[in-house]
CSV table of C-alpha atoms and ligand atoms in Angstrom, one decimal:
chain,number,residue,atom,x,y,z
A,1,MET,CA,0.0,0.2,0.2
A,2,THR,CA,1.5,3.5,-0.7
A,3,THR,CA,0.6,6.7,1.0
A,4,PRO,CA,-0.5,9.0,-1.0
A,5,GLN,CA,-0.9,11.7,2.2
A,6,PHE,CA,2.8,11.5,2.4
A,7,ALA,CA,3.1,15.0,1.0
A,8,ASP,CA,0.4,16.6,2.9
A,9,ARG,CA,1.7,15.1,6.1
A,10,PHE,CA,4.8,16.5,5.6
A,11,ALA,CA,3.5,19.5,4.2
A,12,HIS,CA,4.3,21.9,7.8
A,13,GLY,CA,7.7,20.3,8.6
A,14,TYR,CA,9.2,16.8,9.1
A,15,ASP,CA,7.9,14.8,11.9
A,16,HIS,CA,10.4,12.5,12.7
A,17,ASP,CA,8.8,9.4,13.9
A,18,ALA,CA,6.4,9.9,11.2
A,19,LEU,CA,9.0,9.8,8.8
A,20,SER,CA,10.3,6.6,10.2
A,21,ALA,CA,7.5,4.2,10.5
A,22,SER,CA,6.6,5.1,6.2
A,23,ALA,CA,10.7,4.3,6.2
A,24,ARG,CA,10.4,1.2,7.6
A,25,GLU,CA,7.5,0.2,6.1
A,26,HIS,CA,8.3,0.9,2.1
A,27,LEU,CA,11.8,2.3,2.2
A,28,TRP,CA,14.2,-0.5,1.3
A,29,MET,CA,18.0,0.8,2.5
A,30,HIS,CA,20.7,-0.3,0.4
A,31,PHE,CA,23.6,-2.3,1.9
A,32,THR,CA,21.3,-2.3,5.0
A,33,ARG,CA,20.5,-5.2,7.4
A,34,MET,CA,16.6,-4.1,7.5
A,35,SER,CA,16.0,-6.0,10.5
A,36,GLY,CA,18.5,-3.7,12.5
A,37,TYR,CA,15.5,-0.9,12.4
A,38,ARG,CA,12.6,-2.7,13.5
A,39,HIS,CA,12.9,-1.2,17.0
A,40,VAL,CA,14.8,1.3,16.4
A,41,PRO,CA,14.4,4.5,14.4
A,42,VAL,CA,15.5,5.2,11.2
A,43,PRO,CA,18.0,8.2,10.6
A,44,THR,CA,16.5,10.5,8.6
A,45,ILE,CA,18.7,13.6,7.3
A,46,VAL,CA,16.2,16.4,5.6
A,47,ARG,CA,18.8,19.4,5.1
A,48,GLY,CA,22.3,20.2,4.3
A,49,ASP,CA,24.4,23.1,5.0
A,50,GLY,CA,28.3,23.9,3.6
A,51,ALA,CA,29.9,21.0,5.5
A,52,ARG,CA,26.4,20.2,7.9
A,53,ILE,CA,23.7,18.0,8.2
A,54,TRP,CA,20.1,18.1,10.0
A,55,ASP,CA,18.1,15.4,10.7
A,56,ALA,CA,14.2,15.0,11.2
A,57,ARG,CA,14.5,16.0,14.9
A,58,GLY,CA,16.6,19.1,13.6
A,59,LYS,CA,19.6,18.2,15.1
A,60,SER,CA,23.1,18.9,13.2
A,61,TYR,CA,25.7,16.5,12.6
A,62,LEU,CA,29.0,17.3,11.2
A,63,ASP,CA,28.8,15.4,7.4
A,64,GLY,CA,33.0,13.2,7.6
A,65,LEU,CA,31.6,11.5,4.7
A,66,ALA,CA,30.4,14.0,2.3
A,67,GLY,CA,27.3,11.8,1.8
A,68,LEU,CA,29.2,8.7,0.4
A,69,PHE,CA,32.3,10.7,-0.8
A,70,VAL,CA,30.4,13.1,-3.1
A,71,VAL,CA,29.3,16.0,-2.0
A,72,GLN,CA,33.2,17.8,-2.4
A,73,ALA,CA,31.8,21.7,-2.5
A,74,GLY,CA,29.5,21.4,0.2
A,75,HIS,CA,25.6,21.1,1.0
A,76,GLY,CA,23.2,23.8,0.0
A,77,ARG,CA,25.4,25.4,-2.9
A,78,GLN,CA,23.0,27.9,-4.7
A,79,GLU,CA,24.6,27.7,-8.1
A,80,LEU,CA,24.6,24.3,-8.6
A,81,VAL,CA,20.8,24.2,-7.6
A,82,GLN,CA,20.6,27.0,-10.6
A,83,ALA,CA,22.8,25.2,-12.8
A,84,ALA,CA,20.2,22.1,-12.5
A,85,ALA,CA,16.8,24.7,-12.6
A,86,LYS,CA,18.2,26.1,-15.8
A,87,GLN,CA,18.8,23.1,-18.0
A,88,ALA,CA,15.8,21.1,-16.8
A,89,SER,CA,14.3,24.3,-18.6
A,90,GLU,CA,15.9,24.0,-21.4
A,91,LEU,CA,16.2,20.9,-22.4
A,92,ALA,CA,15.3,18.5,-19.4
A,93,PHE,CA,16.5,15.0,-21.2
A,94,PHE,CA,18.0,14.0,-24.3
A,95,PRO,CA,19.6,10.3,-24.2
A,96,LEU,CA,23.2,10.5,-26.3
A,97,TRP,CA,22.4,7.0,-28.2
A,98,SER,CA,23.4,8.5,-32.0
A,99,TYR,CA,22.7,12.2,-30.6
A,100,ALA,CA,24.4,14.7,-28.3
A,101,HIS,CA,23.4,17.6,-26.7
A,102,PRO,CA,25.8,21.1,-25.6
A,103,GLN,CA,26.2,20.0,-21.9
A,104,ALA,CA,26.8,16.4,-22.6
A,105,ILE,CA,29.9,18.1,-25.2
A,106,ALA,CA,30.9,20.8,-22.8
A,107,LEU,CA,31.7,18.5,-20.5
A,108,ALA,CA,32.8,15.4,-22.2
A,109,ASP,CA,35.5,18.1,-23.7
A,110,ARG,CA,36.6,19.5,-20.6
A,111,LEU,CA,37.3,16.1,-18.7
A,112,ALA,CA,39.5,15.5,-21.6
A,113,THR,CA,41.1,18.9,-21.3
A,114,LEU,CA,41.8,18.0,-17.4
A,115,ALA,CA,42.9,14.4,-17.7
A,116,PRO,CA,46.3,13.3,-18.3
A,117,GLY,CA,47.6,11.9,-21.5
A,118,ASP,CA,45.4,11.1,-24.2
A,119,LEU,CA,42.7,9.9,-22.3
A,120,ASN,CA,40.2,12.1,-24.5
A,121,LYS,CA,37.4,10.0,-24.9
A,122,VAL,CA,34.7,10.2,-22.6
A,123,PHE,CA,31.5,7.5,-22.0
A,124,PHE,CA,29.1,8.6,-19.8
A,125,THR,CA,27.1,6.6,-17.3
A,126,THR,CA,25.3,7.6,-14.3
A,127,GLY,CA,27.5,6.2,-11.8
A,128,GLY,CA,31.0,4.2,-10.4
A,129,GLY,CA,29.6,0.4,-11.1
A,130,GLU,CA,28.2,1.3,-14.7
A,131,ALA,CA,31.6,2.6,-15.3
A,132,VAL,CA,33.5,0.1,-13.8
A,133,GLU,CA,31.0,-2.3,-15.8
A,134,THR,CA,31.8,0.0,-18.9
A,135,ALA,CA,35.6,-0.1,-18.7
A,136,TRP,CA,35.5,-4.2,-18.3
A,137,LYS,CA,33.2,-4.3,-21.4
A,138,LEU,CA,35.3,-2.1,-23.5
A,139,ALA,CA,38.7,-3.7,-22.8
A,140,LYS,CA,37.0,-6.8,-23.7
A,141,GLN,CA,35.8,-6.1,-27.0
A,142,TYR,CA,38.8,-3.8,-27.9
A,143,PHE,CA,41.0,-6.9,-27.8
A,144,LYS,CA,38.5,-8.7,-29.9
A,145,LEU,CA,38.9,-6.0,-32.7
A,146,THR,CA,42.7,-5.9,-32.4
A,147,GLY,CA,43.2,-9.8,-32.9
A,148,LYS,CA,43.3,-10.4,-29.5
A,149,PRO,CA,40.0,-12.2,-28.6
A,150,MET,CA,41.2,-14.5,-25.6
A,151,LYS,CA,42.2,-11.8,-23.5
A,152,HIS,CA,39.4,-10.9,-21.7
A,153,LYS,CA,39.8,-11.4,-17.8
A,154,VAL,CA,40.5,-9.0,-15.4
A,155,ILE,CA,42.7,-8.5,-12.2
A,156,SER,CA,41.9,-6.6,-9.1
A,157,ARG,CA,42.6,-6.3,-5.5
A,158,SER,CA,41.5,-8.3,-2.2
A,159,ILE,CA,39.0,-6.6,-0.3
A,160,ALA,CA,38.3,-3.3,-3.2
A,161,TYR,CA,35.2,-2.3,-4.0
A,162,HIS,CA,34.4,-1.8,-7.6
A,163,GLY,CA,30.4,-1.8,-7.4
A,164,THR,CA,27.3,-4.1,-7.3
A,165,PRO,CA,26.5,-4.7,-11.0
A,166,GLN,CA,27.6,-7.8,-12.0
A,167,GLY,CA,30.8,-7.3,-13.8
A,168,ALA,CA,31.7,-4.5,-11.6
A,169,LEU,CA,30.4,-7.2,-8.2
A,170,SER,CA,33.3,-9.9,-9.8
A,171,ILE,CA,35.5,-7.6,-10.1
A,172,THR,CA,35.2,-6.5,-6.3
A,173,GLY,CA,37.1,-8.4,-3.7
A,174,ILE,CA,34.8,-8.4,-1.0
A,175,PRO,CA,33.6,-11.7,-0.4
A,176,ASP,CA,30.6,-10.8,1.6
A,177,ALA,CA,29.6,-8.8,-1.4
A,178,ARG,CA,30.0,-11.3,-3.2
A,179,LYS,CA,28.8,-14.4,-1.8
A,180,TRP,CA,24.9,-14.5,-2.6
A,181,PHE,CA,25.3,-13.5,-6.2
A,182,GLU,CA,27.9,-16.6,-7.1
A,183,PRO,CA,28.5,-17.6,-9.7
A,184,LEU,CA,29.1,-14.1,-11.1
A,185,VAL,CA,31.0,-13.2,-14.5
A,186,PRO,CA,34.5,-15.7,-14.4
A,187,GLY,CA,37.7,-14.4,-15.2
A,188,ALA,CA,38.0,-11.6,-12.5
A,189,HIS,CA,40.7,-12.9,-10.4
A,190,LYS,CA,42.4,-10.9,-7.2
A,191,ALA,CA,45.8,-9.9,-5.9
A,192,ALA,CA,47.3,-8.2,-2.9
A,193,ASN,CA,46.4,-4.7,-2.4
A,194,THR,CA,48.7,-2.2,-0.5
A,195,ASN,CA,48.1,-2.7,3.2
A,196,PHE,CA,51.0,-2.2,4.7
A,197,TYR,CA,49.7,-2.2,8.1
A,198,ARG,CA,49.2,-5.7,7.7
A,199,ALA,CA,52.3,-6.5,4.9
A,200,PRO,CA,52.6,-10.0,4.5
A,201,GLU,CA,55.9,-9.4,3.5
A,202,HIS,CA,58.5,-6.4,3.7
A,203,GLY,CA,56.7,-5.1,6.5
A,204,ASP,CA,59.6,-2.6,7.2
A,205,ASP,CA,60.3,-1.1,4.0
A,206,LEU,CA,57.5,0.6,2.3
A,207,GLU,CA,59.3,0.8,-1.0
A,208,ALA,CA,60.4,-3.2,-1.0
A,209,PHE,CA,56.8,-3.6,0.3
A,210,GLY,CA,55.0,-1.5,-3.0
A,211,ARG,CA,57.3,-3.6,-5.1
A,212,TRP,CA,55.9,-6.4,-3.8
A,213,ALA,CA,52.4,-5.7,-4.3
A,214,ALA,CA,53.1,-4.3,-7.7
A,215,ASP,CA,54.7,-7.6,-8.7
A,216,GLU,CA,52.2,-10.0,-7.1
A,217,ILE,CA,49.4,-8.6,-10.0
A,218,ASP,CA,52.2,-9.4,-12.4
A,219,ARG,CA,52.2,-12.9,-10.8
A,220,ALA,CA,48.4,-13.3,-10.9
A,221,ILE,CA,48.5,-12.3,-14.8
A,222,GLU,CA,51.6,-14.6,-15.5
A,223,MET,CA,49.2,-17.0,-13.5
A,224,GLU,CA,46.1,-16.6,-15.6
A,225,GLY,CA,48.1,-16.4,-18.5
A,226,PRO,CA,49.0,-12.8,-20.3
A,227,ASP,CA,47.2,-13.5,-23.3
A,228,THR,CA,44.2,-13.9,-21.2
A,229,VAL,CA,44.0,-10.9,-19.6
A,230,ALA,CA,42.7,-7.6,-20.6
A,231,ALA,CA,43.0,-5.3,-17.1
A,232,VAL,CA,43.7,-4.2,-14.3
A,233,PHE,CA,41.6,-2.5,-12.2
A,234,VAL,CA,42.7,-0.4,-9.0
A,235,GLU,CA,41.8,2.4,-7.1
A,236,PRO,CA,44.6,4.9,-6.5
A,237,VAL,CA,43.9,4.8,-2.9
A,238,GLN,CA,41.7,1.8,-2.1
A,239,ASN,CA,38.8,2.6,-0.1
A,240,SER,CA,37.7,-0.9,1.1
A,241,GLY,CA,39.8,-2.3,3.8
A,242,GLY,CA,40.1,1.1,4.8
A,243,CYS,CA,42.6,3.6,2.9
A,244,PHE,CA,45.5,1.8,1.5
A,245,PRO,CA,47.7,4.4,-0.4
A,246,PRO,CA,50.3,3.3,-2.5
A,247,PRO,CA,53.3,2.9,-1.5
A,248,PRO,CA,56.1,5.0,-3.5
A,249,GLY,CA,56.4,3.8,-6.9
A,250,TYR,CA,54.1,1.2,-6.7
A,251,PHE,CA,52.2,2.9,-10.1
A,252,GLN,CA,55.2,3.3,-12.2
A,253,ARG,CA,56.0,-0.3,-11.5
A,254,LEU,CA,52.5,-1.4,-12.4
A,255,ARG,CA,52.1,0.7,-15.7
A,256,ALA,CA,55.3,-1.1,-16.6
A,257,ILE,CA,53.6,-4.7,-16.0
A,258,CYS,CA,50.9,-3.8,-17.5
A,259,ASP,CA,52.7,-2.4,-20.7
A,260,LYS,CA,54.9,-5.7,-20.4
A,261,HIS,CA,51.7,-7.6,-20.7
A,262,ASP,CA,49.3,-5.7,-23.3
A,263,VAL,CA,47.5,-5.3,-20.0
A,264,LEU,CA,44.9,-2.2,-19.5
A,265,LEU,CA,45.7,-0.6,-16.7
A,266,VAL,CA,42.2,0.9,-15.0
A,267,SER,CA,41.9,3.7,-12.6
A,268,ASP,CA,38.9,3.2,-10.6
A,269,GLU,CA,38.9,7.4,-9.3
A,270,THR,CA,34.8,6.6,-8.5
A,271,ILE,CA,36.0,8.1,-5.0
A,272,CYS,CA,39.7,9.7,-5.4
A,273,ALA,CA,38.8,11.8,-8.4
A,274,PHE,CA,37.6,15.0,-8.1
A,275,GLY,CA,39.5,16.6,-5.6
A,276,ARG,CA,39.3,13.7,-2.5
A,277,LEU,CA,43.2,14.0,-3.0
A,278,GLY,CA,43.9,17.4,-3.8
A,279,THR,CA,43.9,17.2,-8.0
A,280,THR,CA,41.3,16.4,-10.1
A,281,PHE,CA,42.2,13.0,-11.2
A,282,ALA,CA,44.4,11.4,-9.0
A,283,CYS,CA,46.6,9.5,-11.4
A,284,ASP,CA,48.1,12.6,-11.8
A,285,LYS,CA,49.1,12.3,-7.7
A,286,PHE,CA,51.4,9.9,-7.8
A,287,GLY,CA,52.2,10.1,-11.6
A,288,TYR,CA,50.8,7.9,-13.8
A,289,VAL,CA,48.6,7.8,-16.5
A,290,PRO,CA,46.1,5.2,-16.8
A,291,ASP,CA,44.5,3.1,-20.1
A,292,MET,CA,40.9,3.9,-18.6
A,293,LEU,CA,39.5,6.2,-15.8
A,294,THR,CA,36.3,5.6,-14.4
A,295,CYS,CA,34.8,7.9,-12.2
A,296,ALA,CA,31.4,9.6,-10.3
A,297,LYS,CA,30.3,10.8,-7.1
A,298,GLY,CA,32.4,13.9,-6.8
A,299,MET,CA,31.9,15.3,-10.3
A,300,THR,CA,28.6,16.9,-8.9
A,301,SER,CA,29.5,17.2,-5.5
A,302,GLY,CA,26.4,14.5,-5.6
A,303,TYR,CA,23.7,17.8,-6.9
A,304,SER,CA,23.0,15.3,-9.9
A,305,PRO,CA,24.1,12.1,-10.8
A,306,ILE,CA,26.2,10.9,-13.4
A,307,GLY,CA,29.3,8.9,-13.7
A,308,ALA,CA,32.3,8.4,-16.5
A,309,CYS,CA,34.6,6.2,-18.4
A,310,LEU,CA,37.5,8.2,-19.5
A,311,ILE,CA,39.5,6.1,-22.7
A,312,SER,CA,42.7,6.7,-24.1
A,313,GLU,CA,43.0,7.7,-28.0
A,314,ARG,CA,44.9,4.8,-28.4
A,315,ILE,CA,41.9,1.9,-27.5
A,316,ALA,CA,39.3,4.2,-28.8
A,317,GLU,CA,40.6,4.0,-32.3
A,318,PRO,CA,39.5,0.9,-33.5
A,319,PHE,CA,36.0,1.9,-32.6
A,320,TYR,CA,36.3,4.9,-34.4
A,321,SER,CA,38.2,3.6,-37.5
A,322,GLY,CA,36.2,1.1,-38.5
A,323,ALA,CA,32.5,-0.2,-38.7
A,324,ASP,CA,32.3,-1.3,-35.5
A,325,TYR,CA,30.6,0.3,-32.5
A,326,PHE,CA,30.4,-0.1,-28.5
A,327,PRO,CA,27.2,-1.7,-28.4
A,328,HIS,CA,26.4,-0.2,-24.5
A,329,GLY,CA,24.8,2.2,-23.0
A,330,TYR,CA,22.5,4.0,-20.3
A,331,THR,CA,19.2,5.6,-20.8
A,332,PHE,CA,20.3,8.1,-18.4
A,333,GLY,CA,24.2,8.5,-19.0
A,334,GLY,CA,25.5,12.3,-19.3
A,335,HIS,CA,22.0,13.2,-18.1
A,336,PRO,CA,21.8,17.1,-19.3
A,337,VAL,CA,20.9,18.2,-16.0
A,338,SER,CA,23.8,16.2,-14.3
A,339,ALA,CA,26.6,17.4,-17.0
A,340,ALA,CA,25.6,20.6,-16.4
A,341,VAL,CA,25.5,20.7,-12.1
A,342,ALA,CA,29.0,19.0,-13.5
A,343,MET,CA,30.1,22.0,-15.2
A,344,ALA,CA,29.0,24.4,-12.3
A,345,ASN,CA,30.8,22.5,-10.0
A,346,LEU,CA,34.1,22.6,-11.7
A,347,ASP,CA,33.7,26.0,-12.0
A,348,ILE,CA,33.5,26.0,-8.1
A,349,PHE,CA,36.5,23.6,-8.4
A,350,GLU,CA,38.4,26.6,-9.8
A,351,HIS,CA,36.9,29.7,-8.4
A,352,GLU,CA,37.3,28.3,-4.7
A,353,ARG,CA,40.7,26.7,-5.7
A,354,LEU,CA,39.5,23.4,-4.0
A,355,ASN,CA,42.6,21.3,-4.6
A,356,GLU,CA,44.6,23.6,-3.6
A,357,HIS,CA,42.6,23.7,-0.6
A,358,VAL,CA,43.2,20.1,-0.3
A,359,LEU,CA,46.6,20.6,-0.6
A,360,GLU,CA,47.0,23.1,2.0
A,361,HIS,CA,45.1,21.3,4.3
A,362,GLU,CA,45.8,17.6,3.9
A,363,GLY,CA,49.2,17.8,6.1
A,364,ALA,CA,46.8,19.4,9.4
A,365,PHE,CA,44.3,16.9,8.7
A,366,ARG,CA,46.8,14.0,9.0
A,367,ALA,CA,48.5,15.4,12.1
A,368,THR,CA,45.1,16.0,13.7
A,369,LEU,CA,44.1,12.9,13.2
A,370,GLU,CA,47.2,11.0,14.2
A,371,ARG,CA,47.0,12.8,17.8
A,372,LEU,CA,44.5,9.6,18.4
A,373,TYR,CA,47.8,7.2,18.4
A,374,ASP,CA,47.5,8.0,22.0
A,375,LEU,CA,44.8,5.9,22.2
A,376,PRO,CA,44.8,2.0,22.6
A,377,ILE,CA,42.4,1.2,20.3
A,378,VAL,CA,43.8,3.5,17.4
A,379,GLY,CA,46.2,0.8,15.6
A,380,ASP,CA,46.9,2.8,11.9
A,381,VAL,CA,45.9,6.1,10.6
A,382,ARG,CA,46.2,6.2,7.0
A,383,GLY,CA,45.1,8.3,3.4
A,384,ASP,CA,45.3,11.1,2.3
A,385,GLY,CA,44.1,14.1,1.4
A,386,TYR,CA,40.7,14.3,2.3
A,387,PHE,CA,40.4,10.8,2.5
A,388,TYR,CA,41.2,8.6,5.7
A,389,GLY,CA,40.6,5.3,7.7
A,390,ILE,CA,41.6,4.7,11.4
A,391,GLU,CA,41.9,0.8,12.1
A,392,LEU,CA,40.8,0.0,15.4
A,393,VAL,CA,42.8,-2.7,17.3
A,394,LYS,CA,42.3,-5.0,20.0
A,395,ASP,CA,46.0,-5.0,20.8
A,396,LYS,CA,48.6,-2.8,19.6
A,397,ALA,CA,51.6,-4.2,19.9
A,398,THR,CA,50.8,-7.3,17.9
A,399,LYS,CA,47.9,-5.2,15.8
A,400,GLU,CA,45.3,-8.1,17.3
A,401,THR,CA,42.1,-7.5,15.6
A,402,PHE,CA,38.9,-8.0,16.5
A,403,ASP,CA,37.2,-11.5,16.0
A,404,ASP,CA,33.4,-11.7,14.7
A,405,ASP,CA,31.5,-11.0,17.8
A,406,GLU,CA,33.8,-8.4,19.1
A,407,SER,CA,33.4,-6.6,15.5
A,408,GLU,CA,29.2,-6.9,15.6
A,409,ARG,CA,29.6,-5.6,19.0
A,410,LEU,CA,31.8,-2.5,18.1
A,411,LEU,CA,30.8,-1.4,15.0
A,412,ARG,CA,27.5,-2.3,14.4
A,413,GLY,CA,26.6,-2.5,17.8
A,414,PHE,CA,27.9,0.7,19.3
A,415,LEU,CA,30.5,2.7,16.8
A,416,SER,CA,28.4,4.0,14.2
A,417,LYS,CA,25.4,5.1,16.3
A,418,ALA,CA,27.3,6.5,19.0
A,419,LEU,CA,29.3,8.7,16.5
A,420,PHE,CA,26.5,9.3,14.7
A,421,ASP,CA,25.0,10.3,18.5
A,422,ALA,CA,27.7,12.7,19.0
A,423,GLY,CA,27.4,14.5,15.8
A,424,LEU,CA,29.1,12.9,13.5
A,425,TYR,CA,28.7,11.1,10.4
A,426,CYS,CA,30.9,8.9,9.3
A,427,ARG,CA,31.5,5.4,8.5
A,428,ALA,CA,32.5,2.4,10.8
A,429,ASP,CA,33.4,-0.3,8.4
A,430,ASP,CA,34.4,-4.2,9.0
A,431,ARG,CA,34.7,-5.5,5.1
A,432,GLY,CA,38.8,-6.0,5.5
A,433,ASP,CA,39.8,-5.0,9.5
A,434,PRO,CA,37.5,-2.9,11.4
A,435,VAL,CA,38.3,1.3,10.6
A,436,VAL,CA,36.3,4.4,11.0
A,437,GLN,CA,36.4,5.9,7.3
A,438,LEU,CA,36.4,9.9,6.7
A,439,ALA,CA,36.3,11.7,3.4
A,440,PRO,CA,34.4,15.2,4.5
A,441,PRO,CA,33.5,17.6,2.1
A,442,LEU,CA,36.8,19.3,0.6
A,443,ILE,CA,35.5,23.1,2.2
A,444,ILE,CA,36.6,22.3,5.4
A,445,GLY,CA,39.7,23.3,7.6
A,446,GLN,CA,41.5,23.2,10.9
A,447,ARG,CA,38.1,24.1,13.1
A,448,GLU,CA,35.8,20.9,11.8
A,449,PHE,CA,39.4,18.9,12.0
A,450,ASP,CA,39.3,19.4,15.5
A,451,GLU,CA,36.1,18.9,16.0
A,452,ILE,CA,36.2,15.6,14.2
A,453,GLU,CA,39.4,14.4,16.7
A,454,GLY,CA,37.6,15.6,19.2
A,455,ILE,CA,34.4,13.7,18.9
A,456,LEU,CA,36.1,10.7,17.9
A,457,ARG,CA,38.3,10.5,20.9
A,458,ALA,CA,35.7,10.8,23.2
A,459,VAL,CA,33.3,7.6,21.4
A,460,LEU,CA,37.1,5.8,20.6
A,461,THR,CA,37.6,5.9,24.3
A,462,GLU,CA,33.9,4.9,25.5
A,463,ALA,CA,34.3,2.0,22.8
A,464,TRP,CA,37.6,1.2,24.7
A,465,ASN,CA,36.3,0.7,27.7
A,466,ARG,CA,33.4,-1.4,26.9
A,467,LEU,CA,35.2,-4.0,25.7
B,1,LIG,N1,34.2,2.1,-7.7
B,1,LIG,C1,34.4,2.6,-6.5
B,1,LIG,C2,36.4,2.7,-6.7
B,1,LIG,C3,33.4,2.8,-5.9
B,1,LIG,O1,34.2,3.1,-4.2
B,1,LIG,C4,32.2,2.8,-5.7
B,1,LIG,C5,31.6,3.5,-5.5
B,1,LIG,O2,31.4,3.4,-3.6
B,1,LIG,C6,32.2,2.0,-7.1
B,1,LIG,C7,32.8,1.7,-8.4
B,1,LIG,C8,30.5,2.1,-7.3
B,1,LIG,O3,30.1,3.5,-7.6
B,1,LIG,P1,28.2,3.3,-7.9
B,1,LIG,O4,27.9,3.3,-6.2
B,1,LIG,O5,28.1,4.9,-7.9
B,1,LIG,O6,27.9,2.6,-8.4
């Protein structure tokens, strides 16, 4: 049964309890254990401004995750609202199926100009998972068109998240996200990630560890047979598992390995692009040029959905020269309103020097979070730019982690809610070892860093005392 009176019920402001009851009844939330809300209100966010959000009760929170690694320019930006309204009134919708529209043309041109190397072709999607899906399909077809039809497999890294469409999910390396959907698309294999804190080799030498981790991908390609491997998918800084930055030299070595085997390097920048690390594209921060680059989230700061796969001239060439085409697309890919919002968002990046702001303040953000090392539960603080993971441990000296029961009690039973109740929206995650993830809007500075640290300190101290 629908609730036609919904609009009427909330016409004069939000009634938190009624919203919660209605959500419980009809709204299936993503990656959410729905039974968890049977007796607990559904947290409902109704408004945002800058780096703050408000719930239906009127309580305010610091948005420590930019929604979901998305709201780079902050909430409530009227320039983005106006850009959306203007475009919707001029041309609300037209697809990119054999026709173009000015906003998609302008945005593709701008992204190609901003991207490194010859990543000059832009295939729009509506989000990151579709961009990953697109890149894998494109890689397969590219090799079929260029006389290497056996090359179809993908190597990605353990615990990495690359989206939920079945191809992207195959590339994803999180067993719990995959297990119900097996068998998935065949040909997706996993290799080591760059978790230096738990390095199985070279734990005392970051550069040697980086060489080892890159060589693990080399070994995976050799094991599968280079003639069968089409692409390697990696994030510049891997999110899942809690922010694994690349060791120095890692990407240069990985680039050489991919070149040696004629395997395409795909940089999945769904999170890392658009200023998260202080550069428009994160591969620039680490000095490598991929063959394809996937991005989404921050492109519009979340004011409208869009994603993209950027493709090098070399990979695009067989599609542009002969009669063959790429039989792939999305009705809403490159939506005119989203493309217009992305253009306005990139204007904000330029006018407000958001990348420069992140680069200027990333050291202070790190230093503020590192103050938490005096807590017994904080094992590792790692990340880059405005993107951090704080790994929680039971024993700092041995790095012993929590067992499943403790993790359940600590993360689901206490931490996420306690942090939220204390005024910080962020995420406690145990897709690898337990971490608290932080990725605030790019507009914040020392005042908010201190607020984040203060809330984490109080809540993590209480978590430790409850163990
Ligand atoms: N790739 C990476 C690295 C991501 O972090 C995500 C989402 O968080 C995705 C792909 C999937 O993006 P979407 O949820 O927009 O499909």
